[in-house]
C-alpha positions as a Markdown table, in Angstrom:
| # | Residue | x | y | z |
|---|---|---|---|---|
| 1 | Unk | 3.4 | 13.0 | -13.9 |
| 2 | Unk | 6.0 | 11.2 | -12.5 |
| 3 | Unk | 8.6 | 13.3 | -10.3 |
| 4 | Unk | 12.0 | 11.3 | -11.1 |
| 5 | Unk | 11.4 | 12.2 | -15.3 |
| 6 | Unk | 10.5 | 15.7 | -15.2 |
| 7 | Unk | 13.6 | 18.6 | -14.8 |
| 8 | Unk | 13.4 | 21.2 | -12.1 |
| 9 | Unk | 11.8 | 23.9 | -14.3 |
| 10 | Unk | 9.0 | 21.8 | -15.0 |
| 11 | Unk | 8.2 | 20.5 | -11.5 |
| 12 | Unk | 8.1 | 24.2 | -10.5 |
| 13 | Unk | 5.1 | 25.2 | -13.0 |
| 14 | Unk | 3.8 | 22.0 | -11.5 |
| 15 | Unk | 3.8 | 23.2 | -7.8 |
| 16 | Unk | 2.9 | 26.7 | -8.9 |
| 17 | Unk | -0.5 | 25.3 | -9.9 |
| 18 | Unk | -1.1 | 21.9 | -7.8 |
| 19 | Unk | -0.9 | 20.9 | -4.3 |
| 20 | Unk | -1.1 | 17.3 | -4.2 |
| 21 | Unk | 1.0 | 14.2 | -4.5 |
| 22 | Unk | 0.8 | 10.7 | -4.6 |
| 23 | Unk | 3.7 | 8.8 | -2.5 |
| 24 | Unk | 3.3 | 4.7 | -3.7 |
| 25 | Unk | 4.2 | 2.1 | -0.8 |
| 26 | Unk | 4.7 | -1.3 | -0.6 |
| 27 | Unk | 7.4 | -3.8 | 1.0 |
| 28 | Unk | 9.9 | -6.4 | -0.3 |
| 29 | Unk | 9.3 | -9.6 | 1.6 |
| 30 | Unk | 8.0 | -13.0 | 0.7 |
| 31 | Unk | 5.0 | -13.6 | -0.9 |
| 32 | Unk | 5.0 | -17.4 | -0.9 |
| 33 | Unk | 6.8 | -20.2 | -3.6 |
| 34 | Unk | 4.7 | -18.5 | -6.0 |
| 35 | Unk | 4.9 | -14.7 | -6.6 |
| 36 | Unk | 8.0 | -12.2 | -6.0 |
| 37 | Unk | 9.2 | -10.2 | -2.9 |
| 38 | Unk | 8.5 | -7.3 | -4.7 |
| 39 | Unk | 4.7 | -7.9 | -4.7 |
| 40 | Unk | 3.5 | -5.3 | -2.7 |
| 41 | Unk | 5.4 | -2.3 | -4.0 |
| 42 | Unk | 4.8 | -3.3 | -7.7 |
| 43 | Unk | 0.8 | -3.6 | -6.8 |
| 44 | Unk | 1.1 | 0.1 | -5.0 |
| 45 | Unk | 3.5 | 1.3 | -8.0 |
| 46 | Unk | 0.7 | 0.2 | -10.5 |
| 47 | Unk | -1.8 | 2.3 | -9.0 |
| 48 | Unk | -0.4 | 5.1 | -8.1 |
| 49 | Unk | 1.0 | 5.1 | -12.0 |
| 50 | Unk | -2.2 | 4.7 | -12.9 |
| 51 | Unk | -3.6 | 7.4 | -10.9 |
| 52 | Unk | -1.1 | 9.8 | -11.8 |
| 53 | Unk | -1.8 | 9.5 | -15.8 |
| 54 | Unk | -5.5 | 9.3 | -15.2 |
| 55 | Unk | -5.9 | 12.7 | -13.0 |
| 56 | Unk | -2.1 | 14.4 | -14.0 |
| 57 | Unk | -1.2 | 14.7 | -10.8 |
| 58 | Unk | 2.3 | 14.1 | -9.1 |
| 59 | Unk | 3.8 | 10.5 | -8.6 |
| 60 | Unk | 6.9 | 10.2 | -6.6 |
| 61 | Unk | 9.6 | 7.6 | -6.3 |
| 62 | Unk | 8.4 | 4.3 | -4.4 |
| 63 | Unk | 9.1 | 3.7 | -1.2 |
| 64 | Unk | 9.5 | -0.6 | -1.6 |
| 65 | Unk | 10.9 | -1.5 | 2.1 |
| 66 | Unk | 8.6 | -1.6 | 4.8 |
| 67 | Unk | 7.6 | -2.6 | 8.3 |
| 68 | Unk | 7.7 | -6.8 | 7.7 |
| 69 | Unk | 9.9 | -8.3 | 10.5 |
| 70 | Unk | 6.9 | -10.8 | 10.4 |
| 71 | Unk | 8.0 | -12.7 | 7.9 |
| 72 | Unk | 11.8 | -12.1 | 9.0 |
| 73 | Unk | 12.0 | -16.3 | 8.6 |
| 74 | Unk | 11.8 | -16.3 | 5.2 |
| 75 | Unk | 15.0 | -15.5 | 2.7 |
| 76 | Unk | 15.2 | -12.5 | 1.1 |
| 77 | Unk | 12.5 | -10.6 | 3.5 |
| 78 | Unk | 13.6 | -6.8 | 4.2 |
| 79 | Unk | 12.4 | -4.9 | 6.8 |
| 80 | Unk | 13.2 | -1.4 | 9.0 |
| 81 | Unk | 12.2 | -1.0 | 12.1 |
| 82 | Unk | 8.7 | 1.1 | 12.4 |
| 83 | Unk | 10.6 | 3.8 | 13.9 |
| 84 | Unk | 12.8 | 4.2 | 11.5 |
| 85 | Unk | 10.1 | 3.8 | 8.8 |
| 86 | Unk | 7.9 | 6.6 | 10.4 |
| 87 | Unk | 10.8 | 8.7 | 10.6 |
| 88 | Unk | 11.8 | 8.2 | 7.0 |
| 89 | Unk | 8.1 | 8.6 | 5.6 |
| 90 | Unk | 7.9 | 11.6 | 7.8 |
| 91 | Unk | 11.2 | 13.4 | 6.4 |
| 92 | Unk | 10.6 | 12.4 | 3.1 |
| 93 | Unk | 6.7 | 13.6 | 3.3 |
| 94 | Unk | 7.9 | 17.2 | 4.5 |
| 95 | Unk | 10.1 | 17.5 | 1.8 |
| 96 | Unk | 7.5 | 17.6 | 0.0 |
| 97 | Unk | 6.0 | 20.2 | 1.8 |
| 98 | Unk | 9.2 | 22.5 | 1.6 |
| 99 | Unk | 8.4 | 22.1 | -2.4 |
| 100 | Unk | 4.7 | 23.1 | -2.2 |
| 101 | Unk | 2.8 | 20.3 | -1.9 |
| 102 | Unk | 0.5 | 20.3 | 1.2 |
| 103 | Unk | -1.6 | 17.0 | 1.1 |
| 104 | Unk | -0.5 | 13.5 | -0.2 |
| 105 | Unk | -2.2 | 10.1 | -0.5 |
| 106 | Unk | -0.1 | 7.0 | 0.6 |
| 107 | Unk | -0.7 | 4.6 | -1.9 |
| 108 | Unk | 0.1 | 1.6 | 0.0 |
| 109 | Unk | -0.2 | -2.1 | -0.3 |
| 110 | Unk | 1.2 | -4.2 | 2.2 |
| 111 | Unk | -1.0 | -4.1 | 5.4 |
| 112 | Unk | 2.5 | -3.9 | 8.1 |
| 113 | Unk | 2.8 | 0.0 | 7.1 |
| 114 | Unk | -1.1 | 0.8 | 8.0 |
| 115 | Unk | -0.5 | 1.7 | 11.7 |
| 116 | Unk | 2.7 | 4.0 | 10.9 |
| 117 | Unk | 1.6 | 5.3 | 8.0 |
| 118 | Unk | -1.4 | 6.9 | 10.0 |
| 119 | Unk | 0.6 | 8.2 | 12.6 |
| 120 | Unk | 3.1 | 9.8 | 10.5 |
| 121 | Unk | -0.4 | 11.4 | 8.5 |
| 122 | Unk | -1.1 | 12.8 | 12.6 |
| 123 | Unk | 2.2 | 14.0 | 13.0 |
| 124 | Unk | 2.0 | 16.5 | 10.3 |
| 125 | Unk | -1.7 | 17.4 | 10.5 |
| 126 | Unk | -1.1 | 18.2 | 14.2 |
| 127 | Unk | 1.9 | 20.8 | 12.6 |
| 128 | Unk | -0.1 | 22.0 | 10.5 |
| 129 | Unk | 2.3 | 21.5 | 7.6 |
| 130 | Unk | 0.4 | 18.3 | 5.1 |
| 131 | Unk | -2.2 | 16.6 | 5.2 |
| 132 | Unk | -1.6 | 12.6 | 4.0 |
| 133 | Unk | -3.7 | 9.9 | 4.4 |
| 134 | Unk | -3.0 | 6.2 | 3.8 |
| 135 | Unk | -4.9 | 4.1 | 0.8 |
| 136 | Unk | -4.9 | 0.3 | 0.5 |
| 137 | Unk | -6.6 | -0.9 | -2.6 |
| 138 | Unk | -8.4 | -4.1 | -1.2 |
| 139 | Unk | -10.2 | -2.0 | 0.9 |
| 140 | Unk | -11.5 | 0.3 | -1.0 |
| 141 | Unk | -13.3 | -2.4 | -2.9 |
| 142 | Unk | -14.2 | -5.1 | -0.4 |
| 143 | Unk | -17.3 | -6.3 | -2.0 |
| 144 | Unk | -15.5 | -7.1 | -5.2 |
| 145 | Unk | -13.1 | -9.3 | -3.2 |
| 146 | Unk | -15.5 | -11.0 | -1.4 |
| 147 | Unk | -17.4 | -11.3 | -4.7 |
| 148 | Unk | -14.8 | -13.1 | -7.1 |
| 149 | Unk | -12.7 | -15.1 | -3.8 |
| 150 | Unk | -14.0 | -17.4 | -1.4 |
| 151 | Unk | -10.8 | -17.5 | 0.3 |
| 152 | Unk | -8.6 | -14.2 | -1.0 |
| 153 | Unk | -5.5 | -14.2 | 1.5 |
| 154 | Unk | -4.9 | -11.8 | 3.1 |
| 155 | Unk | -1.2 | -12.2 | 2.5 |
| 156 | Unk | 0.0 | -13.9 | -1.2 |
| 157 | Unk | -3.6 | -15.1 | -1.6 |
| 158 | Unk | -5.2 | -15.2 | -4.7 |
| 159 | Unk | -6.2 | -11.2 | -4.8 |
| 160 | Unk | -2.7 | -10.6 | -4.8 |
| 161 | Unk | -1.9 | -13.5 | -6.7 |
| 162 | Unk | -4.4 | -11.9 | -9.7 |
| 163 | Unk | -3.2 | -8.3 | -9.3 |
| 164 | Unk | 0.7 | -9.6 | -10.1 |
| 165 | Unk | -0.6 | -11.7 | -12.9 |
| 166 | Unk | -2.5 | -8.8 | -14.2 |
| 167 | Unk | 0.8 | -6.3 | -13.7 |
| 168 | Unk | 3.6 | -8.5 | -14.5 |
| 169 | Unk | 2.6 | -11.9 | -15.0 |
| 170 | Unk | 6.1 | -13.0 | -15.8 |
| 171 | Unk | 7.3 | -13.1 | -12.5 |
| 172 | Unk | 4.6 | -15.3 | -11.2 |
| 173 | Unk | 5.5 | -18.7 | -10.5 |
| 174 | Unk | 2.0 | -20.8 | -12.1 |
| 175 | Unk | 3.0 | -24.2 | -11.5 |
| 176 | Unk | 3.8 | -23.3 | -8.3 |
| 177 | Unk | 0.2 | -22.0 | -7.3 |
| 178 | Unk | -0.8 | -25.3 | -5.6 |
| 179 | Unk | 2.0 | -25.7 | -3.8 |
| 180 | Unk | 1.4 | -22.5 | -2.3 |
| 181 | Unk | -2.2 | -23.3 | -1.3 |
| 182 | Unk | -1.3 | -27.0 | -0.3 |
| 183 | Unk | 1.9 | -25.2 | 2.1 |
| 184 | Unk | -0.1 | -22.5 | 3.3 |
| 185 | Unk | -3.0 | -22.0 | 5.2 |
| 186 | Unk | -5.9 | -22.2 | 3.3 |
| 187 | Unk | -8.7 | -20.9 | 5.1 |
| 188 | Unk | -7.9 | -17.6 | 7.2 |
| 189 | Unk | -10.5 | -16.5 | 10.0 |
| 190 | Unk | -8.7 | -13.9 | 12.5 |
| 191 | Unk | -10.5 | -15.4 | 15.4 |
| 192 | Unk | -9.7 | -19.0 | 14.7 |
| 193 | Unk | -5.4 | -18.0 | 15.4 |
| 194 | Unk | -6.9 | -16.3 | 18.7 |
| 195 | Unk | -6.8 | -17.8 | 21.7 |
| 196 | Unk | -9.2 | -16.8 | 24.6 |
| 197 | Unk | -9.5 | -12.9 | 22.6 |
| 198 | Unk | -5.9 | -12.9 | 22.4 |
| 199 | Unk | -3.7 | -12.7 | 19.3 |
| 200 | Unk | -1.2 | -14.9 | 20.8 |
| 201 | Unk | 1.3 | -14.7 | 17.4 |
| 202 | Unk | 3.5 | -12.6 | 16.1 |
| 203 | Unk | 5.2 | -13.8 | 13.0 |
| 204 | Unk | 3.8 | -15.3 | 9.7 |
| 205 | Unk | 5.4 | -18.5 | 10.3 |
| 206 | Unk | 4.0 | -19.3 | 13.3 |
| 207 | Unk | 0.5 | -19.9 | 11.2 |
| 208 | Unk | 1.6 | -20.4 | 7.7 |
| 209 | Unk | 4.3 | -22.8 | 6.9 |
| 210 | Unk | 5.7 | -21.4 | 3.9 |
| 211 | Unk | 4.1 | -18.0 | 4.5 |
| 212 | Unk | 1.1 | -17.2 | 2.8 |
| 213 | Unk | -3.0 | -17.7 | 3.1 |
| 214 | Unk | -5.7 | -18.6 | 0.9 |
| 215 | Unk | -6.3 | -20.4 | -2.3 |
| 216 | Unk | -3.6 | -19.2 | -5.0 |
| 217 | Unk | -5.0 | -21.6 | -7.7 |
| 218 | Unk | -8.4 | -19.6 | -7.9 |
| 219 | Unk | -6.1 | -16.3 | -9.2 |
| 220 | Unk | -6.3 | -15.3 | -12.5 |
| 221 | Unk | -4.8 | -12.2 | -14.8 |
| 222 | Unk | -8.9 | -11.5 | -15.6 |
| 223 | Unk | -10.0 | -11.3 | -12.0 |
| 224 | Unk | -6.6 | -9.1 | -11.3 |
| 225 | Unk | -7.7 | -7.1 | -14.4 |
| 226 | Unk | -11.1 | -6.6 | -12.7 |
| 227 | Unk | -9.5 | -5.3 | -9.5 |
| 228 | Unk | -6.9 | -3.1 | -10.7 |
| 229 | Unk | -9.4 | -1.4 | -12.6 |
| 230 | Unk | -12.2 | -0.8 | -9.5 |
| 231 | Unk | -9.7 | 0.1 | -7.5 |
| 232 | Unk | -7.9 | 2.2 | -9.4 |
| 233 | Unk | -11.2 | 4.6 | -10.2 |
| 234 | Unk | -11.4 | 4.5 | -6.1 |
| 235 | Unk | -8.1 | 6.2 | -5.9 |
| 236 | Unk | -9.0 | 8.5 | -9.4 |
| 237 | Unk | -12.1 | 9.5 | -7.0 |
| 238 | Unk | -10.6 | 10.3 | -4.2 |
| 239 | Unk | -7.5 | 12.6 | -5.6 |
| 240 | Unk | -10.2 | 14.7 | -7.3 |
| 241 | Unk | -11.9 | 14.7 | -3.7 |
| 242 | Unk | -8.9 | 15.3 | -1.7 |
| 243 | Unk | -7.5 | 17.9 | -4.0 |
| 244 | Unk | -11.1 | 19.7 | -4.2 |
| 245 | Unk | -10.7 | 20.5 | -0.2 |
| 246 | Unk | -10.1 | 24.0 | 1.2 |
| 247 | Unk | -6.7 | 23.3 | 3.3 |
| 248 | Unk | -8.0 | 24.9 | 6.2 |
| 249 | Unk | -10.9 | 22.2 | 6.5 |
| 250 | Unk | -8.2 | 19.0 | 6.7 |
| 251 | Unk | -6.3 | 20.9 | 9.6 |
| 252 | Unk | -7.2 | 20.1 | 12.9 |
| 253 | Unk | -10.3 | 22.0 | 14.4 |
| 254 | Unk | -10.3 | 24.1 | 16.8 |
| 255 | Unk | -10.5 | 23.2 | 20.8 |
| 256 | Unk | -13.5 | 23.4 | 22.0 |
């Protein structure tokens, strides 16, 4: 069910009978000569669609800008600032609350909103008013990506490189794929951009040229295929899990 279709009457029987809802995030920044600024919020749109026909639960609107002054150097990127985007996700999750719902899964997919997207998830668990906790589909099926990549990003890398040619492969730029991995850097190791324990950068550019890591040309709309579908039976599993939880047991406990 997706919340911007439905009228007011019908959301209502919906919150009479469910508590949980599934916020998509994402970002709109580069993603390399080869795939769109939009990468990351059509990836977290996808599944959270997905999940929402699969279990019937409650899909809201995405929210597509992010935390990405990192890649700031690159036309077109769009960022807030993390205060500003914790304070937004925050208001926006409460509303939510205010409606009925009282947990919700971020279903995010760009790697900048991780941090804040926890700490907005303690913020309202400490208040006792939701209970939200962040999702990132690579992660929840690591083995598969090390499986099928020997190089898969992290950013604009051929895992997300395969998930937009799987989800809208019209807007991925194929003869640009070895430009990408020719431009970019190649082989990504986060200790090998440390220096002495120290991660000494701050901005994309200052290790990627033009902005993106791994090998694009070993993408492909099968292995993208492959992922959605793992991943998305990850975040079918935990909705049934999370919505299958006594409230009282995802507040916090008491001191000791």
């Amino acid at each position: 069910m997706y919340l911007a279709d439905e009228t007011w009457p019908d959301l209502g029987a919906y919150f009479e009978d469910e508590s949980l809802a599934i916020v998509p995030l994402g970002s709109t920044e580069q993603h390399g000569p080869h795939l769109p600024e939009g990468t990351d919020h059509i990836i977290a749109e996808g599944f959270a669609t997905a999940a929402a026909e699969r279990t019937g639960y409650l899909r809201t609107p995405t929210i597509n800008i992010g935390v990405s002054p990192h890649h700031r150097q690159f036309h077109g990127t769009m960022w807030v600032e993390p205060p500003v985007f914790r304070d937004y996700v925050e208001s926006f999750t409460r509303n939510l609350a205010y409606h009925g719902i009282d947990r919700v899964i971020f279903v995010n997919a760009h790697g900048g909103n991780v941090q804040h997207l926890r700490e907005v998830g303690r913020r309202l668990r400490d208040d006792n008013v939701i209970y939200a906790i962040e999702w990132m589909w690579n992660d929840s099926i690591p083995e598969l990506v090390e499986e099928l990549f020997a190089q898969p990003g992290p950013h604009g890398g051929p895992k997300e490189t395969s998930m937009i040619q799987h989800l809208q492969p019209e807007l991925v730029h194929d003869d640009q794929l070895e430009a990408a991995r020719d431009g970019g850097m190649t082989s990504f190791d986060p200790q090998s951009v440390q220096k002495h324990g120290s991660r000494t950068f701050y901005d994309a550019i200052d290790n990627t040229a033009n902005g993106v890591l791994g090998d694009q040309t070993d993408a492909s709309a099968a292995k993208g295929e492959q992922l959605f579908e793992a991943a998305s039976d990850q975040l079918v599993d935990l909705c049934e899990w999370l919505a299958a939880q006594p409230f009282e047991a995802l507040m916090p406990k008491d001191h000791v």
